[in-house]
Amino acid sequence: MDCCGLLTLQKEPVPLKSIEVELEVRDHVATVVSTLNYENKEDKPLEAVFVFPLPGDAAVCHFSAQIGQTQIVAEVKEKQKAREEYDDALSSGQQAFLLEESDESPDIFSLRVGSLPPGESASIRLEYVIELAVQADDGLRFCLPAVLNPRYQPQGSEGAGVQVTSVPASLVPYSLSFSARVSSPRPISKVESNCSLDPLQYLNTDQTQATVKLAAGHKFDRDVELLIYYKDAHQPTAVVEAGQASAEPGSLMGDPVVMVSLYPEFPQSVMSSKASCGEFVFLVDRSGSMDCATNNSEQQETRISSARDTLLLLLKSLPMGCYFNIYSFGSSYEHIFSKSVEYGEKTMEEALKKVEKMEADLGGTEILEPLKHIYSQPCIQNQPRQLFVFTDGEVGNTKEVIDLVKKNSGSHRCFSFGIGEGASSALINGMAKEGGGHAQFITGTDRMQPKVMQSLRFSLQPAVEDVSVTWDLPKGSTVTVLSPPITTIFQGKRSLIYAQLTGQSSEAAEGCVTVKYSLAGHPSENQLHFSLRPAENSGLIVHRLAARTLICLLEMEAENNEEKRRSKKKVVQLSVQSGVSSSFTAFIVVNTDNNKEIQGPLLHRDIPMAGLMKCAATPCCLAAYSSSFSRGVRYCYATDDCEESDDDGGFGLFDDACSDRGLCFGGGLVRNKAAVPEQPPRDPLLQLVSLQKASGCWLLDPALAAALGKTNEEVEKSKPEKASSEVWATILALIWLHGFKMDAKDEWELLAAKAVSWLSAQKAPSVTECVEAGNILLGCSVQKTALDL
């Protein structure tokens, strides 16, 4: 069967021909314009439905349709009213277009193109604005979701789930073009991507403006990710944007709005004192999709194996005296200990033995119940709870999960990790935002370990308390803060504040915002003076981002039915006024200029997205399914190599024969028990780390010698006479890390610091001799000072 470019797997023509995306980045905010080009090559009018992902925190602010020479701009209306208008238009033979956010998750949208006559074309223009997240290496991350994995809908949950039509990436029947223009007050150092890019083109001599394009032939096997780096990045800034002239003064869109970006710098004396207490709870996804490859490399490391390696590093890096527990979940959940236990050699080893046996064998992705169980456990006095969540984010009840995290935000901090292509940005970002933590995404060739260890360092930072924000504005001016209160601040992590400015003031006037907080008992503050002169040519980007922030706040804060009713009314009013999407509104376009009524029954066409990629355990079967799996219907896609393949290589109902070879379905995975893949050799770094004791030391034994690449006899002979075996072994391990694994320092820095603390406590007299002898033995030249000894 030749599906290339024009047909679905059911041999139906696909009316979506191409997607063109233009990205404009201004410092740390971006405007994205997507144009979707449709053409009906069938002999009957049709309705095309396209379910696709957008970043969960995007403010969708424009939707229009171009039919021939006519362009129609959509209106934002209450969702049910918009749906009725769309249905009425189609039933009366008119053209209509409907764009709406999913009720279950704000990162999934549905676009309906209705009554497209035979031979006619239409172009849909969709625009959104978004803040770019700051990464560990100071890069700004933009992600264009190009993969939409079906979301697991837990049994008994509300809502029918999001209907997703998925196909293998190689069979996506439309093309994608992507170009970006970047501008900043500071020079652009570089732009990187997980996809092939044409070379970066600078537009001026000071390198503050540049363009870049996605190379032709994108395969839809991954999201399109850009990492943008500026010189002298992340200076505190404030941008004032003038209100819309046509909007009512005193309204959000009519008044000026300021966006303040702060990057707090903590005193070094405070940062050097890491917390030695805390309750660390790790929640690991073991649904079937976690057996998929972590990235697109040839090594085919699976998500679950990467999670196991990460848990090893985490457990070795925890401070003595803290408490911990490990949960894992799928359709059900498990925990290693009945309650969190004190960290020590015995409990660490017991946990590691169970971690080594973890597989992606727990079925679907039901994260709500284990979270409820974790939150039901009493907190331990003087041990702040830190929750780490690892998931590929394929859940259908995103809003329920985020709401639960928010309700428990006073008792913990939540650090979330989205693993693999298509992880729900709404879930990962929402959990971290409401839980006062930090979100990370592991995609492409990213290693999970350095990103997770950065979050562990964040969790070990002293907790910031008593945060307050004060404003100093000229007389006659007032400020209304639109952002939720700042509750957590991390070193080097951006804090954004949106505020509406009311009253008259001179454009030459200045304002000032001050953030005060207590850090480990030390009062601290960050202050920023800014001009009240509105920025030029900013459009309404800041207003729309502020509106989206306020909409999200209103959607989340209602707890009972009456509050929800009042909240919905406010959200609809704000969404219509600002032209920004919400869960209660939709964009609707009706072509009233078309005098000719469209005759005949409508053909229904679902536009497929790239779905879940091939899993390591499924060599011949690719997963492609709809959310109907939550109601017991399961599908498989069989290739020509599969005995269950249809004559035309299409979709077939799941049967027991498919299960014998291992097939991803419904968020779960049936394993192939006949073929056990050969285990790759263990990473030398992980081999060495696995031998460290909870206290921080290493033992002198043959396993350590092998990890260092030496014989046990060579290591024993080289030991200085006065040195104890443990001191010698620990110094050798530190020299090896510094001598051979500096490129992975982010991964072992914390456990090395624990080893140094252990050595200091030994007051060993022979440290210098051990360092000299260790360098000779290992062929290194690591200085004693580099080891912090």
Coordinates of N, CA and C in Angstrom, one line a residue, residues 298-422:
E298 N 20.7 5.3 17.9 CA 20.7 3.8 17.5 C 20.8 2.9 18.7
Q299 N 21.2 3.5 19.9 CA 21.3 2.6 21.1 C 20.0 2.1 21.6
Q300 N 18.9 2.8 21.3 CA 17.6 2.3 21.7 C 17.5 2.1 23.2
E301 N 18.0 2.9 24.0 CA 17.8 2.9 25.5 C 16.3 3.2 25.7
T302 N 15.7 2.4 26.6 CA 14.2 2.7 26.8 C 14.1 3.7 27.9
R303 N 12.8 4.2 27.9 CA 12.5 5.2 29.0 C 12.6 4.7 30.4
I304 N 12.2 3.4 30.5 CA 12.2 2.8 31.9 C 13.6 2.5 32.3
S305 N 14.5 2.1 31.4 CA 15.9 1.8 31.8 C 16.6 3.1 32.1
S306 N 16.3 4.2 31.4 CA 16.8 5.5 31.8 C 16.4 6.0 33.1
A307 N 15.1 5.7 33.4 CA 14.5 6.0 34.8 C 15.2 5.2 35.9
R308 N 15.5 4.0 35.6 CA 16.3 3.2 36.6 C 17.7 3.7 36.9
D309 N 18.4 4.1 35.8 CA 19.7 4.7 36.0 C 19.6 6.0 36.8
T310 N 18.6 6.8 36.5 CA 18.4 8.1 37.2 C 18.1 7.9 38.6
L311 N 17.3 6.9 39.0 CA 17.0 6.6 40.4 C 18.3 6.2 41.1
L312 N 19.2 5.4 40.4 CA 20.5 5.1 41.0 C 21.2 6.3 41.4
L313 N 21.4 7.3 40.5 CA 22.1 8.5 40.8 C 21.4 9.3 41.9
L314 N 20.1 9.4 41.9 CA 19.4 10.1 42.9 C 19.6 9.5 44.3
L315 N 19.5 8.1 44.4 CA 19.6 7.5 45.7 C 21.0 7.6 46.2
K316 N 22.0 7.6 45.4 CA 23.4 7.8 45.8 C 23.7 9.2 46.2
S317 N 22.9 10.2 45.8 CA 23.2 11.6 46.0 C 22.4 12.2 47.2
L318 N 21.5 11.4 47.8 CA 20.7 11.9 48.9 C 21.5 12.1 50.1
P319 N 21.2 13.1 50.9 CA 22.0 13.4 52.1 C 21.6 12.4 53.2
M320 N 22.6 12.0 54.0 CA 22.3 11.2 55.2 C 21.4 11.9 56.1
G321 N 20.5 11.1 56.7 CA 19.5 11.8 57.7 C 18.2 12.2 57.1
C322 N 18.1 12.2 55.7 CA 16.8 12.5 55.1 C 15.9 11.3 55.1
Y323 N 14.7 11.4 54.6 CA 13.8 10.3 54.4 C 13.4 10.2 53.0
F324 N 13.0 8.9 52.5 CA 12.7 8.8 51.1 C 11.7 7.6 51.0
N325 N 11.1 7.5 49.8 CA 10.3 6.4 49.3 C 10.2 6.5 47.8
I326 N 9.9 5.3 47.2 CA 9.8 5.2 45.7 C 8.4 4.6 45.4
Y327 N 7.6 5.3 44.6 CA 6.3 4.8 44.1 C 6.5 4.5 42.6
S328 N 5.7 3.6 42.1 CA 5.7 3.4 40.7 C 4.2 3.1 40.3
F329 N 3.8 3.5 39.1 CA 2.4 3.4 38.8 C 2.2 3.0 37.3
G330 N 1.0 2.5 37.1 CA 0.5 2.2 35.7 C -1.0 2.2 35.9
S331 N -1.6 1.0 35.6 CA -3.1 0.9 35.9 C -3.3 0.8 37.4
S332 N -2.3 0.3 38.1 CA -2.3 0.3 39.6 C -1.0 0.9 40.0
Y333 N -0.7 0.9 41.3 CA 0.5 1.5 41.8 C 1.1 0.7 42.9
E334 N 2.5 0.8 43.1 CA 3.2 0.1 44.1 C 4.1 1.1 44.8
H335 N 4.6 0.7 46.0 CA 5.6 1.5 46.7 C 6.6 0.5 47.4
I336 N 7.8 1.0 47.5 CA 8.9 0.1 48.0 C 8.7 0.0 49.5
F337 N 8.4 1.0 50.2 CA 8.2 1.0 51.6 C 6.8 1.5 51.9
S338 N 6.2 1.0 53.0 CA 4.8 1.3 53.4 C 4.7 2.8 53.7
K339 N 5.8 3.4 54.2 CA 5.9 4.8 54.4 C 7.4 5.2 54.3
S340 N 7.6 6.5 54.1 CA 9.0 7.0 53.9 C 9.9 6.6 55.1
V341 N 11.1 6.1 54.7 CA 12.0 5.6 55.7 C 13.3 6.5 55.7
E342 N 14.0 6.4 56.9 CA 15.3 7.2 57.0 C 16.3 6.6 56.0
Y343 N 17.0 7.5 55.3 CA 18.0 7.1 54.4 C 19.3 6.6 55.1
G344 N 19.7 5.4 54.7 CA 20.9 4.8 55.2 C 21.4 3.7 54.3
E345 N 22.4 3.0 54.7 CA 23.0 2.0 53.8 C 21.9 0.8 53.6
K346 N 21.3 0.4 54.7 CA 20.3 -0.7 54.6 C 19.1 -0.3 53.7
T347 N 18.5 0.8 53.9 CA 17.3 1.2 53.2 C 17.7 1.6 51.7
M348 N 18.9 2.2 51.5 CA 19.3 2.5 50.2 C 19.5 1.2 49.3
E349 N 20.1 0.2 49.9 CA 20.4 -1.1 49.2 C 19.1 -1.8 48.9
E350 N 18.2 -1.8 49.9 CA 16.9 -2.5 49.7 C 16.1 -1.8 48.5
A351 N 16.2 -0.5 48.5 CA 15.5 0.3 47.4 C 16.1 0.0 46.0
L352 N 17.4 0.0 46.0 CA 18.2 -0.3 44.7 C 17.9 -1.6 44.1
K353 N 17.8 -2.6 45.0 CA 17.5 -4.0 44.5 C 16.1 -4.0 43.8
K354 N 15.2 -3.3 44.4 CA 13.8 -3.3 43.8 C 13.8 -2.4 42.5
V355 N 14.6 -1.3 42.5 CA 14.6 -0.5 41.3 C 15.2 -1.2 40.1
E356 N 16.2 -2.1 40.4 CA 16.8 -2.8 39.3 C 15.8 -3.7 38.6
K357 N 14.8 -4.1 39.3 CA 13.8 -5.0 38.7 C 12.6 -4.3 38.1
M358 N 12.6 -3.0 38.1 CA 11.5 -2.2 37.6 C 11.4 -2.4 36.1
E359 N 10.2 -2.7 35.6 CA 9.9 -2.8 34.2 C 8.7 -2.0 33.8
A360 N 8.5 -1.8 32.6 CA 7.3 -1.0 32.1 C 6.1 -2.0 32.0
D361 N 5.6 -2.5 33.1 CA 4.7 -3.7 33.0 C 3.4 -3.5 33.8
L362 N 3.1 -2.2 34.1 CA 1.9 -1.9 34.9 C 0.7 -1.4 34.1
G363 N 0.7 -1.5 32.8 CA -0.5 -1.2 32.0 C -0.6 0.3 31.7
G364 N -1.7 0.9 32.0 CA -2.1 2.2 31.6 C -1.4 3.3 32.4
T365 N -1.8 4.5 32.3 CA -1.1 5.7 33.0 C -2.1 6.3 33.9
E366 N -2.3 5.7 35.1 CA -3.3 6.3 36.1 C -2.4 6.9 37.2
I367 N -2.2 8.2 37.1 CA -1.3 8.8 38.1 C -2.1 9.4 39.3
L368 N -3.4 9.6 39.2 CA -4.2 10.3 40.2 C -4.1 9.5 41.5
E369 N -4.4 8.2 41.5 CA -4.5 7.4 42.7 C -3.2 7.4 43.5
P370 N -2.0 7.1 42.9 CA -0.8 7.2 43.7 C -0.5 8.5 44.3
L371 N -0.9 9.6 43.6 CA -0.7 10.9 44.1 C -1.6 11.1 45.4
K372 N -2.8 10.7 45.3 CA -3.7 10.7 46.4 C -3.2 10.0 47.6
H373 N -2.6 8.8 47.4 CA -2.0 8.1 48.4 C -0.8 8.8 49.1
I374 N 0.1 9.4 48.2 CA 1.2 10.1 48.7 C 0.8 11.3 49.6
Y375 N -0.2 12.0 49.1 CA -0.7 13.2 49.9 C -1.4 12.8 51.2
S376 N -1.9 11.6 51.2 CA -2.6 11.1 52.4 C -1.6 10.8 53.5
Q377 N -0.4 10.6 53.2 CA 0.7 10.2 54.2 C 1.0 11.5 55.0
P378 N 1.1 11.3 56.3 CA 1.4 12.5 57.1 C 2.9 13.0 56.9
C379 N 3.1 14.3 56.8 CA 4.4 14.8 56.6 C 5.3 14.6 57.8
I380 N 6.6 14.5 57.6 CA 7.5 14.2 58.7 C 8.0 15.5 59.2
Q381 N 8.0 15.7 60.5 CA 8.4 17.0 61.1 C 9.8 17.4 60.8
N382 N 10.0 18.6 60.4 CA 11.3 19.1 60.0 C 12.0 18.4 58.8
Q383 N 11.1 17.7 58.0 CA 11.6 17.1 56.8 C 10.7 17.5 55.6
P384 N 11.0 18.7 55.0 CA 10.1 19.2 53.9 C 10.0 18.1 52.8
R385 N 8.8 17.9 52.4 CA 8.5 16.9 51.3 C 8.8 17.4 49.9
Q386 N 9.6 16.6 49.2 CA 9.9 17.0 47.8 C 9.5 15.8 46.9
L387 N 8.6 16.1 46.0 CA 8.0 15.0 45.1 C 8.6 15.1 43.7
F388 N 9.2 14.0 43.2 CA 9.8 13.9 41.9 C 8.9 13.0 41.1
V389 N 8.3 13.5 40.0 CA 7.4 12.7 39.1 C 8.0 12.5 37.8
F390 N 8.2 11.2 37.4 CA 8.7 10.9 36.1 C 7.6 10.2 35.2
T391 N 7.3 10.8 34.1 CA 6.2 10.2 33.3 C 6.3 10.7 31.8
D392 N 5.8 9.8 30.9 CA 5.7 10.3 29.5 C 4.5 11.1 29.3
G393 N 3.7 11.3 30.3 CA 2.7 12.4 30.3 C 1.5 12.1 29.5
E394 N 1.2 10.8 29.2 CA 0.1 10.5 28.3 C -1.2 10.1 29.1
V395 N -1.7 11.2 29.8 CA -2.9 11.0 30.6 C -4.1 11.8 30.0
G396 N -5.3 11.4 30.3 CA -6.4 12.1 29.8 C -7.1 13.0 30.8
N397 N -6.7 12.9 32.1 CA -7.3 13.6 33.2 C -6.4 14.7 33.7
T398 N -5.7 15.4 32.8 CA -4.7 16.4 33.2 C -5.2 17.4 34.2
K399 N -6.3 17.9 34.0 CA -6.8 19.0 34.9 C -7.1 18.5 36.3
E400 N -7.6 17.2 36.4 CA -7.8 16.6 37.8 C -6.5 16.5 38.5
V401 N -5.4 16.0 37.8 CA -4.1 15.8 38.4 C -3.5 17.1 38.9
I402 N -3.6 18.1 38.0 CA -3.0 19.4 38.4 C -3.7 20.0 39.6
D403 N -5.1 19.9 39.6 CA -5.9 20.4 40.7 C -5.5 19.7 42.0
L404 N -5.2 18.4 42.0 CA -4.8 17.7 43.2 C -3.5 18.2 43.7
V405 N -2.5 18.4 42.8 CA -1.2 19.0 43.2 C -1.4 20.4 43.8
K406 N -2.3 21.2 43.2 CA -2.5 22.5 43.8 C -3.1 22.5 45.2
K407 N -4.0 21.6 45.4 CA -4.7 21.5 46.7 C -3.7 21.1 47.8
N408 N -2.6 20.4 47.4 CA -1.6 20.0 48.4 C -0.3 20.8 48.3
S409 N -0.3 21.9 47.6 CA 0.9 22.7 47.4 C 1.5 23.2 48.7
G410 N 0.7 23.3 49.7 CA 1.3 23.9 51.0 C 2.1 22.9 51.7
S411 N 2.1 21.6 51.3 CA 2.8 20.6 52.1 C 4.0 20.0 51.3
H412 N 4.3 20.5 50.1 CA 5.4 19.9 49.4 C 5.8 20.8 48.2
R413 N 6.9 20.4 47.5 CA 7.3 20.9 46.3 C 7.3 19.8 45.2
C414 N 6.8 20.1 44.0 CA 6.7 19.0 43.0 C 7.7 19.3 41.8
F415 N 8.5 18.4 41.5 CA 9.5 18.5 40.4 C 9.0 17.4 39.4
S416 N 8.7 17.9 38.2 CA 8.2 17.0 37.2 C 9.1 16.8 36.0
F417 N 9.0 15.6 35.3 CA 9.9 15.3 34.2 C 9.0 14.7 33.1
G418 N 9.0 15.3 31.9 CA 8.3 14.7 30.8 C 9.3 14.0 29.9
I419 N 9.0 12.7 29.7 CA 10.0 11.8 29.1 C 9.5 11.5 27.7
G420 N 10.3 11.7 26.7 CA 10.0 11.3 25.3 C 9.2 12.3 24.5
E421 N 9.0 12.0 23.2 CA 8.3 12.9 22.3 C 6.8 12.8 22.7
G422 N 6.1 13.9 22.6 CA 4.7 13.9 22.8 C 4.2 14.0 24.3

